[in-house]
CSV table of C-alpha atoms and ligand atoms in Angstrom, one decimal:
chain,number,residue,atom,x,y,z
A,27,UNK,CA,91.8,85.6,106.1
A,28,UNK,CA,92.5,89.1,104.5
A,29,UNK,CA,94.8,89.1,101.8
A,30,UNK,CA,95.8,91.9,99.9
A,31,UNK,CA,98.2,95.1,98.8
A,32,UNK,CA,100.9,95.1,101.8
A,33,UNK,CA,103.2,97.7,100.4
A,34,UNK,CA,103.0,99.3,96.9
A,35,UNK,CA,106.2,101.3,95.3
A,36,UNK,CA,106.5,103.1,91.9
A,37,UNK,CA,109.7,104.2,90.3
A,38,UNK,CA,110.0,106.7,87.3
A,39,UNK,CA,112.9,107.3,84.8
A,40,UNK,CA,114.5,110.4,85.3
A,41,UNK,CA,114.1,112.4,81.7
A,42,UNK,CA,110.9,113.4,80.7
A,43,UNK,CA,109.2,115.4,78.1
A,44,UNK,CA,106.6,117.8,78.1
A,45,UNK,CA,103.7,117.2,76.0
A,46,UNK,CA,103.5,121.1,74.9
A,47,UNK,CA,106.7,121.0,73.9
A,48,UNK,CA,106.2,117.6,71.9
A,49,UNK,CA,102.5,119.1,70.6
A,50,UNK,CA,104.5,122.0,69.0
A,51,UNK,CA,106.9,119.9,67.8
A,52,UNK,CA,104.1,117.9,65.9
A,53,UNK,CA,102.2,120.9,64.6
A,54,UNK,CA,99.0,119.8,66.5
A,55,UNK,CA,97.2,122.0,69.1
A,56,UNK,CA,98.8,121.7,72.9
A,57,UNK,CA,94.4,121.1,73.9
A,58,UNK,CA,94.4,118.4,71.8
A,59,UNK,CA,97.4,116.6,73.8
A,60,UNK,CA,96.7,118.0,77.1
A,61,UNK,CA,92.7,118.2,76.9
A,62,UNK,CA,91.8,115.7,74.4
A,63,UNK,CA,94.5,112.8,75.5
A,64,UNK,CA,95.0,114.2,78.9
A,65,UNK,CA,98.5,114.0,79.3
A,66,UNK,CA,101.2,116.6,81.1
A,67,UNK,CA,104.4,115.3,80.4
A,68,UNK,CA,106.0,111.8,79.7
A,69,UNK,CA,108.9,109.9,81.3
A,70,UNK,CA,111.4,108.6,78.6
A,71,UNK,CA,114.1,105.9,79.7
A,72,UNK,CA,117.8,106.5,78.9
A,73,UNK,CA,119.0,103.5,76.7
A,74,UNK,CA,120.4,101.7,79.4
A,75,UNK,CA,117.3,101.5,81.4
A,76,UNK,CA,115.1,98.8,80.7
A,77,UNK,CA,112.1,96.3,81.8
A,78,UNK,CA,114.4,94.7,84.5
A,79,UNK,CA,116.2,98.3,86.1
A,80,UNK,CA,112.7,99.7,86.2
A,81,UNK,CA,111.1,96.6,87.8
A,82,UNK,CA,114.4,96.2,89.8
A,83,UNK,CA,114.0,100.0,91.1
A,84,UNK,CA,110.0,99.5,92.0
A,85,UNK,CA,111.0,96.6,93.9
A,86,UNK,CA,114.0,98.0,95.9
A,87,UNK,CA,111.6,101.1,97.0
A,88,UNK,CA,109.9,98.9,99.3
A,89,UNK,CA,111.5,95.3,99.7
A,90,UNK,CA,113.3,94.4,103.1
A,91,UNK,CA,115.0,92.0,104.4
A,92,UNK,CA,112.3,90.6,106.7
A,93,UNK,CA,110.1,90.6,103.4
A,94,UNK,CA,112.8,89.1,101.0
A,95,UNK,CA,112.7,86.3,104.1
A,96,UNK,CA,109.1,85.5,103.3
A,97,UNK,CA,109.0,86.2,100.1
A,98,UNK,CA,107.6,82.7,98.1
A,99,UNK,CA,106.7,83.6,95.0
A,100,UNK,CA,108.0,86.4,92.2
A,101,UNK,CA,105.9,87.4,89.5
A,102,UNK,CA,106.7,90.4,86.4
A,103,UNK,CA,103.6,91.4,84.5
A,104,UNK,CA,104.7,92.9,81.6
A,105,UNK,CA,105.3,93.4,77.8
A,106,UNK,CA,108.7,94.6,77.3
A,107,UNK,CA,110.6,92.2,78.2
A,108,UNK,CA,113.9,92.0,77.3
A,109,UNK,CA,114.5,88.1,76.2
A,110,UNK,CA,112.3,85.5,74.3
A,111,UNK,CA,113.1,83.1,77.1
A,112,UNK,CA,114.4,84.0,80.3
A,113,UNK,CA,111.7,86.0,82.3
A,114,UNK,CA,112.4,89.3,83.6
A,115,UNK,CA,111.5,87.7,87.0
A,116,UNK,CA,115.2,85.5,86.7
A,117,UNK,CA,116.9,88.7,86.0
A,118,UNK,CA,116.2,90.0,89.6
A,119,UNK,CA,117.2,87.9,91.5
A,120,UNK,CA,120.4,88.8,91.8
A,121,UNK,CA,119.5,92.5,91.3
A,122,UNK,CA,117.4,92.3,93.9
A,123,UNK,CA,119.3,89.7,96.2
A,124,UNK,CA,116.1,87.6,96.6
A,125,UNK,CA,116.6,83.8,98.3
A,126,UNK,CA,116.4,81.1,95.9
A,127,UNK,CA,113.7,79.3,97.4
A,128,UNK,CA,110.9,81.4,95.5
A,129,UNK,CA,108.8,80.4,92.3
A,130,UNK,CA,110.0,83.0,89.9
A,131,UNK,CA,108.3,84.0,86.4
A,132,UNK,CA,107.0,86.6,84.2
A,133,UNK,CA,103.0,87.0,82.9
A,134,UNK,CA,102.5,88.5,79.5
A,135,UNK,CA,98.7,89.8,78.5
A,136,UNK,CA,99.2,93.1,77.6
A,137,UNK,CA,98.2,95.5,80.4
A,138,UNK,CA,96.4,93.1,82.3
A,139,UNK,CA,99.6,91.1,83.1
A,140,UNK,CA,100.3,92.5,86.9
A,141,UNK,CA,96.5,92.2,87.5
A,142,UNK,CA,96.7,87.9,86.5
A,143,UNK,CA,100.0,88.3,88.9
A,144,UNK,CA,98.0,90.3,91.7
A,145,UNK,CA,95.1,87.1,91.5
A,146,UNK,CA,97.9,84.5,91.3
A,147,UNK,CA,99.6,86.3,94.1
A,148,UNK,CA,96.4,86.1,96.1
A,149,UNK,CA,95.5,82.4,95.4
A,150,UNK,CA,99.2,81.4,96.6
A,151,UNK,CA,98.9,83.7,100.0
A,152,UNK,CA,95.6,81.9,100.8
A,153,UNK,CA,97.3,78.1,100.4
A,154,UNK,CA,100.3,79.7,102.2
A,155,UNK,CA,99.8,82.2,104.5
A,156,UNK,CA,103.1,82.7,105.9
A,157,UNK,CA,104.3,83.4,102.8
A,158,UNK,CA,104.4,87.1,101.1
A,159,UNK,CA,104.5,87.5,97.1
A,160,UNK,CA,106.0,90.0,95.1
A,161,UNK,CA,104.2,91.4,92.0
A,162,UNK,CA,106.0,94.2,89.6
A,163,UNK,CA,104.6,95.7,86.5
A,164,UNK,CA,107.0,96.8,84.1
A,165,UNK,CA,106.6,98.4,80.8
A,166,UNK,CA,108.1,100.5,78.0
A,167,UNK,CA,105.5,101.8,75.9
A,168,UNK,CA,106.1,103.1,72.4
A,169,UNK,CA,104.5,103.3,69.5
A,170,UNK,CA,106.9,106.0,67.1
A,171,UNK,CA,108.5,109.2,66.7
A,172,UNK,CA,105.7,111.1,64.9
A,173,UNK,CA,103.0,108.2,65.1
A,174,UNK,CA,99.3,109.3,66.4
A,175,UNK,CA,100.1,107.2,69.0
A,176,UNK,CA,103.4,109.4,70.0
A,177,UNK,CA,101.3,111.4,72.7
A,178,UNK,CA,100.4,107.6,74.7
A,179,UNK,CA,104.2,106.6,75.3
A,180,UNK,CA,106.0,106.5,78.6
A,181,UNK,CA,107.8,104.2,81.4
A,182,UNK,CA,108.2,102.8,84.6
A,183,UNK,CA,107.2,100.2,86.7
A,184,UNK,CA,105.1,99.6,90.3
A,185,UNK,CA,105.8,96.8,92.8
A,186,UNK,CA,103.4,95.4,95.4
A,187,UNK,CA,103.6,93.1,98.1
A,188,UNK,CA,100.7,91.3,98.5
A,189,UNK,CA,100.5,89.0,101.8
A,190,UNK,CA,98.1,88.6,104.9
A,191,UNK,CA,97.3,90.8,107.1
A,192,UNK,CA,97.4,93.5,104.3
A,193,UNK,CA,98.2,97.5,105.4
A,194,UNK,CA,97.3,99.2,101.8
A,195,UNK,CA,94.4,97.4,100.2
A,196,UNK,CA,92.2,94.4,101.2
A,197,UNK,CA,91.4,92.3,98.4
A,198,UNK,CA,87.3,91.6,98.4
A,199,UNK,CA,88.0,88.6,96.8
A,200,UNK,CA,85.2,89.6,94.5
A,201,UNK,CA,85.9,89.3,90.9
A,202,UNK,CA,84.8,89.3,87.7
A,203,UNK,CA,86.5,88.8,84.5
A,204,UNK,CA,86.7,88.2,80.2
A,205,UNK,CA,88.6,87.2,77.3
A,206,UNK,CA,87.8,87.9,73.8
A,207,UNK,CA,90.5,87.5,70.6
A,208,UNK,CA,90.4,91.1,69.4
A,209,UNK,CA,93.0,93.0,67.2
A,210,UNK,CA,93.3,96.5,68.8
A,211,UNK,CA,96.5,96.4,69.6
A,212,UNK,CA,99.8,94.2,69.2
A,213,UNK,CA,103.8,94.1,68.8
A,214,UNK,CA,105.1,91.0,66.8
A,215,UNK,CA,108.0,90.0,68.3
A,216,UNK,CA,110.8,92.1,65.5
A,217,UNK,CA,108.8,95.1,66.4
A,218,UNK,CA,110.5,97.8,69.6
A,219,UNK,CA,106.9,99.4,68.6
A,220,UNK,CA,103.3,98.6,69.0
A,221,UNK,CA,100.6,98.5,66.4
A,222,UNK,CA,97.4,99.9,67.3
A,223,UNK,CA,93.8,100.1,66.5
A,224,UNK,CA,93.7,103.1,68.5
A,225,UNK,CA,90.1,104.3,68.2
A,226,UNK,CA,88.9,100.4,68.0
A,227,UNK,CA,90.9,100.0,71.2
A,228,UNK,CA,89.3,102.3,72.9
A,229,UNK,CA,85.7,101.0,71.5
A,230,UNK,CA,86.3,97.7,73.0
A,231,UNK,CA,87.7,99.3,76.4
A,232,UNK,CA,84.6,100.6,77.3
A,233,UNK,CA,82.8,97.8,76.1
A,234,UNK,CA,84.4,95.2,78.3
A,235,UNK,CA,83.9,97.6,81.5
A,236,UNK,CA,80.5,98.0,80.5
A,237,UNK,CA,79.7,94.1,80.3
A,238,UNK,CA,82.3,93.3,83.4
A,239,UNK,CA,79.8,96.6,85.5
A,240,UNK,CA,76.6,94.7,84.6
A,241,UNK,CA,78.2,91.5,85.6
A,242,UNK,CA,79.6,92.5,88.8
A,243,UNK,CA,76.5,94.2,89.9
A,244,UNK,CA,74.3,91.1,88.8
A,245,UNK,CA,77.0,88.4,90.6
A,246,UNK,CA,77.5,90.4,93.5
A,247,UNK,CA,73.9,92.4,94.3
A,248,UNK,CA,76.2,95.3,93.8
A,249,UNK,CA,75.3,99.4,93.0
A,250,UNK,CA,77.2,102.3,92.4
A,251,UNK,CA,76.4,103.6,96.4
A,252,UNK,CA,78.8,100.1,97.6
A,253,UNK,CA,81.7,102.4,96.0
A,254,UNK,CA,83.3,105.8,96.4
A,255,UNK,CA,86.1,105.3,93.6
A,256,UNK,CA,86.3,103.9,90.8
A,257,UNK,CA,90.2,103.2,89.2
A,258,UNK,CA,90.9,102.8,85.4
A,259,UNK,CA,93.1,101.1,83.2
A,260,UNK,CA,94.2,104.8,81.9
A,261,UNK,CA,97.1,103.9,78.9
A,262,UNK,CA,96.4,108.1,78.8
A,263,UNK,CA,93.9,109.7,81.0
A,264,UNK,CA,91.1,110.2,78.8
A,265,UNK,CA,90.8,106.9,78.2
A,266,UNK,CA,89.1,106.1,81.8
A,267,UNK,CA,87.2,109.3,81.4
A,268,UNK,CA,85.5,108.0,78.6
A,269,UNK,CA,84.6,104.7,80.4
A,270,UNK,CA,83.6,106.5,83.9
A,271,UNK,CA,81.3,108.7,81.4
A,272,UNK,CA,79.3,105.5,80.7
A,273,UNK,CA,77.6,106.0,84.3
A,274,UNK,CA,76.5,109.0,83.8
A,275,UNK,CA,72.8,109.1,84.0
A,276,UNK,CA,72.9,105.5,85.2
A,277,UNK,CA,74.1,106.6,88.7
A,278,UNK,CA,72.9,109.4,91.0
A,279,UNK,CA,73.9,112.6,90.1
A,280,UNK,CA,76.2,113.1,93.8
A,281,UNK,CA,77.7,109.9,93.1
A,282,UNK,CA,78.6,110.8,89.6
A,283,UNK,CA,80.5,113.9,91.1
A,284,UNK,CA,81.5,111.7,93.5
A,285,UNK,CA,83.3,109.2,91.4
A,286,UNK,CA,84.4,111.8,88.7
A,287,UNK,CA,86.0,113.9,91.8
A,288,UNK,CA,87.9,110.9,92.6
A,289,UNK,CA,89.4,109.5,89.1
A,290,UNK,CA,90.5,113.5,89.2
A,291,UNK,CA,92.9,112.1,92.2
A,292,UNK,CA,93.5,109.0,90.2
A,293,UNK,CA,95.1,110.4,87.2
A,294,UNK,CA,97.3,113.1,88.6
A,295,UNK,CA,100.6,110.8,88.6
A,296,UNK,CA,99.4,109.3,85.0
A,297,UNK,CA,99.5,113.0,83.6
A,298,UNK,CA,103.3,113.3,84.6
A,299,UNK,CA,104.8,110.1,83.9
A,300,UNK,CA,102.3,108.4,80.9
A,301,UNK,CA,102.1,105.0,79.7
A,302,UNK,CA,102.6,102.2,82.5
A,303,UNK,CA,101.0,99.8,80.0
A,304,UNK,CA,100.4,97.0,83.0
A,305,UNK,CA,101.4,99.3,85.7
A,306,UNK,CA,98.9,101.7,84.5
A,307,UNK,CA,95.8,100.8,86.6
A,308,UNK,CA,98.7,100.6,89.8
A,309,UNK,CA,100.1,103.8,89.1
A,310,UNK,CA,96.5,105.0,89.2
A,311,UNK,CA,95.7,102.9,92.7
A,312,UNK,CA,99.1,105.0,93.9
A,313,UNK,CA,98.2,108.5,92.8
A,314,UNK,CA,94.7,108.0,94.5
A,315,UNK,CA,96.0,106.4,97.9
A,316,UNK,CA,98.8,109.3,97.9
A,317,UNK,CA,96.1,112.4,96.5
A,318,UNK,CA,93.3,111.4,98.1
A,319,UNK,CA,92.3,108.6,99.4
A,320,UNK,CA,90.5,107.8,102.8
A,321,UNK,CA,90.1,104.3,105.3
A,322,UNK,CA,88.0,102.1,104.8
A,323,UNK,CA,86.7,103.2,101.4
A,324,UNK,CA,85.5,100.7,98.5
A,325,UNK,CA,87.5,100.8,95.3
A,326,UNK,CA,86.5,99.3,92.4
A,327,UNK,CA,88.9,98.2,89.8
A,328,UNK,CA,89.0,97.8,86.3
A,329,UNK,CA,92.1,96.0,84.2
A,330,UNK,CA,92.0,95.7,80.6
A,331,UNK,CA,94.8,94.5,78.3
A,332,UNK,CA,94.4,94.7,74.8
A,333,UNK,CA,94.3,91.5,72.7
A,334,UNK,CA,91.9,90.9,75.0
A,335,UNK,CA,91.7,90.5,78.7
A,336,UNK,CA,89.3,92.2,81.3
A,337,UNK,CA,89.3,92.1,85.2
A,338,UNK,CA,87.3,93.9,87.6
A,339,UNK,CA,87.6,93.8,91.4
A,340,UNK,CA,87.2,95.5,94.7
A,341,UNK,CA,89.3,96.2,97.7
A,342,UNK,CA,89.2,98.2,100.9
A,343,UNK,CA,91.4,100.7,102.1
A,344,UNK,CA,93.0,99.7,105.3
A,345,UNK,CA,93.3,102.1,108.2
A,346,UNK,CA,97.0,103.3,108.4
A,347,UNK,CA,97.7,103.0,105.1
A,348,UNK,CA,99.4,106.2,104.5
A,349,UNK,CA,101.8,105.4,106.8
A,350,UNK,CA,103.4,102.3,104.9
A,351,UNK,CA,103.4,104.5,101.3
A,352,UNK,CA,107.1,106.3,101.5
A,353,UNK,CA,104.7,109.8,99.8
A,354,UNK,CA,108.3,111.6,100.3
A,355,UNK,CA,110.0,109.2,98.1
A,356,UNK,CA,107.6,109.3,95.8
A,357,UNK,CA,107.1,113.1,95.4
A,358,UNK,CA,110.9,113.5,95.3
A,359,UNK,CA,110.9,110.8,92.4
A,360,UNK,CA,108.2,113.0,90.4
A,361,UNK,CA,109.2,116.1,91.4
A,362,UNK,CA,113.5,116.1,90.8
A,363,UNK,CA,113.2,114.5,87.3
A,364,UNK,CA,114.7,116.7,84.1
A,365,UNK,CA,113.2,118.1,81.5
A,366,UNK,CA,115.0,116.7,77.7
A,367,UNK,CA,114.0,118.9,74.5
A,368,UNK,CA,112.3,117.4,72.0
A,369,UNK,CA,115.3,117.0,69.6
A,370,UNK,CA,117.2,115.1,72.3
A,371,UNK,CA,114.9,112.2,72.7
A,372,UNK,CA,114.4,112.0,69.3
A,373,UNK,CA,117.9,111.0,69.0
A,374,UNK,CA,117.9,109.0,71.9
A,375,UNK,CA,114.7,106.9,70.6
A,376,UNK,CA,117.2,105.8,68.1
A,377,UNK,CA,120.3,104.3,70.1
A,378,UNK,CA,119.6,100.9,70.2
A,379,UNK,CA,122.5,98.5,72.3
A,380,UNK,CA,123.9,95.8,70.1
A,381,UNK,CA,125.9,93.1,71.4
A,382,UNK,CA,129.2,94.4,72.8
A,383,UNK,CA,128.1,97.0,74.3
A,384,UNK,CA,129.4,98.2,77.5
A,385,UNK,CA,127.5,101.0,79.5
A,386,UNK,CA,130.4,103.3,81.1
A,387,UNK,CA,128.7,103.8,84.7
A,388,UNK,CA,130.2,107.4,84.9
A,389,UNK,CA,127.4,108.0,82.4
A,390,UNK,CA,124.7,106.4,84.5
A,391,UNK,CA,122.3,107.8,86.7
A,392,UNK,CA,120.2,105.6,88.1
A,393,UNK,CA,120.8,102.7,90.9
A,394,UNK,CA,119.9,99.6,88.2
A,395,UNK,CA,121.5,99.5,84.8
A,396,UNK,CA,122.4,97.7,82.0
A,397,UNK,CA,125.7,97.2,82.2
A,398,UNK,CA,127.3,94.9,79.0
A,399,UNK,CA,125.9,92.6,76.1
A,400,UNK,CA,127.8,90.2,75.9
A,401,UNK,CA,127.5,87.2,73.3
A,402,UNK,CA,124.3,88.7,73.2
A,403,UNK,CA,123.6,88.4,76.6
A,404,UNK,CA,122.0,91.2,78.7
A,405,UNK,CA,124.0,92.1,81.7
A,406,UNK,CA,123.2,94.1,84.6
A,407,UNK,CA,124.8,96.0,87.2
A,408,UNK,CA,123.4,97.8,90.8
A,409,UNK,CA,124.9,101.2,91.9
A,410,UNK,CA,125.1,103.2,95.1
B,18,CAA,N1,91.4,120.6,71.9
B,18,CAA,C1,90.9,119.7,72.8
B,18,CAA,N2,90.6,118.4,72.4
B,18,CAA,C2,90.9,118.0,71.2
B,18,CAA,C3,91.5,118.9,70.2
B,18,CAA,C4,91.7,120.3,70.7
B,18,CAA,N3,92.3,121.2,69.9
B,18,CAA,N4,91.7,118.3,69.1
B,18,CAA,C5,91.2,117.0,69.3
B,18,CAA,N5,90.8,116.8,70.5
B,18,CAA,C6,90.2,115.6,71.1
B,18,CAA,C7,89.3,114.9,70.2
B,18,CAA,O1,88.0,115.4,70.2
B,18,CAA,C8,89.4,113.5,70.8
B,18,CAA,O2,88.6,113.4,72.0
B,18,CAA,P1,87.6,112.2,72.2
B,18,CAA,O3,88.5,110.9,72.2
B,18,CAA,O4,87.0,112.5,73.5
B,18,CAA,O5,86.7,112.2,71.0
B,18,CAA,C9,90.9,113.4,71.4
B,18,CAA,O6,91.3,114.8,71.4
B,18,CAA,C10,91.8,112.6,70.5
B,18,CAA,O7,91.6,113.1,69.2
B,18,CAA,P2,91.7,112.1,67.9
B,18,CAA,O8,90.8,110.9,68.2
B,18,CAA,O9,91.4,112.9,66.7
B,18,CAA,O10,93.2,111.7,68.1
B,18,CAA,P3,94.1,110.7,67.2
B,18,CAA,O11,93.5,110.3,65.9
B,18,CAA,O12,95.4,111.3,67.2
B,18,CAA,O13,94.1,109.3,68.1
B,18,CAA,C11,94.6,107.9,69.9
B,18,CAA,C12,94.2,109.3,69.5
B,18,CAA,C13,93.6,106.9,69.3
B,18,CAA,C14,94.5,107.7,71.4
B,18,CAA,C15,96.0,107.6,69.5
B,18,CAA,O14,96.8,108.4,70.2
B,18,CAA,C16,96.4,106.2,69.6
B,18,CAA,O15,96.2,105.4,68.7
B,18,CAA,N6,97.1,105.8,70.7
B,18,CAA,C17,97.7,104.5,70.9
B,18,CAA,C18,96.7,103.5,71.2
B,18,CAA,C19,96.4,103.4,72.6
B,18,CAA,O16,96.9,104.1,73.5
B,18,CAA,N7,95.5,102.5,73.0
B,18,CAA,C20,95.3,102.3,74.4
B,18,CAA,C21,94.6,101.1,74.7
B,18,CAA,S1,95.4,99.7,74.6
B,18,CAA,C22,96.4,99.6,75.9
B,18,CAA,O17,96.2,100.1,76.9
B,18,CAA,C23,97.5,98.8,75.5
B,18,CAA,C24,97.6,97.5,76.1
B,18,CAA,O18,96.7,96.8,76.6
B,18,CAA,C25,98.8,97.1,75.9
């Protein structure tokens, strides 16, 4: 049976800031921000946005009522959640007006949670067939106004429908995968903001794709030639760069270009939007199957989330598969989103909702918000 991506949607907040601007702001040279991190501009969420709207707004880009039908199963990779208890997952279902009889929860590992709820998603397909799954990543990354890791931020969130029969991405079902207690990277649970080994991060990064590589080649009698593209875990877009750079020399000089051509495609969306944290390596799978990608080619892909967890895969494109991605909806998102000056999300980085808050809709624009807390409970509203 194939199993695999059905649909995939993305959804970005609407404020951003540009990483010139914010380089200039921090007295450091614009090259080192856009050259040296690799980064264009950065989506910033408005104080009323949040781990739910953004899930809740990946999700409604593609979910219909024939797949709300045979939907069995609802999983939210992510690390921002909003409660200690209630999963983000709960939260939709009235957002998202999704039947009762599904299994409903959320996955926390750091950025690898939506790829656990992509392998979950395809065990459950394969005992039951009929049934489609819904996987969102979700994430709000910050790490401080002025912090080095400032320049890494950003938001939004990536849905995927994973069920038989897929039209985006056939799952090989060829996997390989590692866990290793390492400190390079955490948020205690008081913290809005992440710690961060950056450089050590990025250390053992590359050293888990280097040992999951070896492995999948050795498990699978794999090469280099059985792929045209390779997709990243890219938390900013020099970060896959520096693992893709580990090939060189160890692959054929065409399929170097090849693959470095390619991750080119990858990062485009990552440049303008930033940190997906989880829906990182997603937003990546997007921006290729929307830039450049081709039927029937072999992706390889590798997850890591810190702490730490590493995954990597392959899939197949499907034929027709740029005719399920909305590429209109998408471009619009990315494209009709406003600029905010530095100063202003500064100030905004500091609003933080207390309980009794409520949101005043005239102020919101966006379709999913936070609408009240109340007894310290987070509400939420939908808008036309
Ligand atoms: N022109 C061009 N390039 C320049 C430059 C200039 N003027 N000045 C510096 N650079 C280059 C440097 O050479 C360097 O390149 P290399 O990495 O290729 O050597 C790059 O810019 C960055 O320079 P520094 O290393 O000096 O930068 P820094 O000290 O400010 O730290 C950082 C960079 C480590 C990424 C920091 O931003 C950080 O800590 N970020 C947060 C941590 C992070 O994002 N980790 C991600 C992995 S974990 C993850 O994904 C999270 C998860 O699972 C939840």
């Amino acid at each position: 049976m194939k199993i695999g991506i059905d649909k995939i949607g993305f959804y970005v907040p609407k404020d951003y800031i540009d990483i010139v601007e914010l380089a200039k702001a921090r007295n450091v040279d614009p090259n080192k921000f856009t050259i040296g991190i690799g980064q264009d501009k950065q989506a910033v969420p408005q104080p009323y946005q949040d781990a739910v709207t953004m899930a809740a707004s990946s999700a409604d880009s593609i979910l219909t009522d024939d797949d709300k039908k045979d939907l069995g199963l609802l999983i939210v990779g992510t690390e921002s959640s909003v409660d200690e208890s209630k999963s983000t997952a709960a939260f939709l279902m009235d957002l998202l007006d999704l039947p009762e009889d599904i299994r409903a929860f959320e996955i926390k590992q750091a950025c690898y949670g939506a790829t656990a709820g992509l392998q979950t998603a395809y065990d459950f397909v394969s005992q039951n067939p009929d049934k489609k799954a819904l996987v969102i990543a979700t994430d709000i990354a910050r790490y401080g106004i002025k912090t080095p890791g400032e320049v890494t931020q950003g938001a939004g969130s990536v849905a995927m429908i994973i069920s038989q029969n897929p039209r985006v991405l056939k799952l090989d079902h060829k996997s390989v995968y590692m866990t290793r207690n390492v400190g390079d990277f955490w948020r205690p649970t008081f913290s809005k903001t992440a710690f961060a080994r950056g450089k050590f991060s990025n250390e053992v990064y590359v050293d888990f794709f280097k040992t999951l590589w070896d492995k999948y080649q050795t498990k699978y009698d794999a090469t280099a030639a059985d792929f045209s593209t390779m997709l990243f875990h890219i938390p900013y877009t020099k970060m896959g760069t520096k693992a893709l750079r580990t090939l060189e020399g160890h692959v054929s000089d065409e399929k170097y270009a090849e693959l470095t051509e390619h991750y080119q495609a990858s990062i485009k969306f990552s440049r303008e939007v930033g940190n997906l944290y989880t829906g990182s390596l997603y937003l990546g799978l997007l921006s290729y199957l929307v830039n450049a990608a081709k039927a029937n080619e072999e992706l390889l892909l590798f997850s890591y989330g810190s702490g730490a967890v590493g995954e990597l895969y392959s899939g197949e494109i499907q034929p027709g598969f740029e005719k399920v991605i909305d590429q209109d909806a998408i471009m619009n998102l990315l494209n009709n989103r406003e600029k905010m000056s530095i100063s202003d999300y500064e100030k905004m980085y500091e609003i933080e909702y207390s309980d009794g808050t409520i949101v005043d809709p005239a102020t919101v624009d966006a379709k999913f918000y936070l609408s009240e807390i109340k007894e310290n409970e987070r509400l939420y509203k939908k808008q036309n």
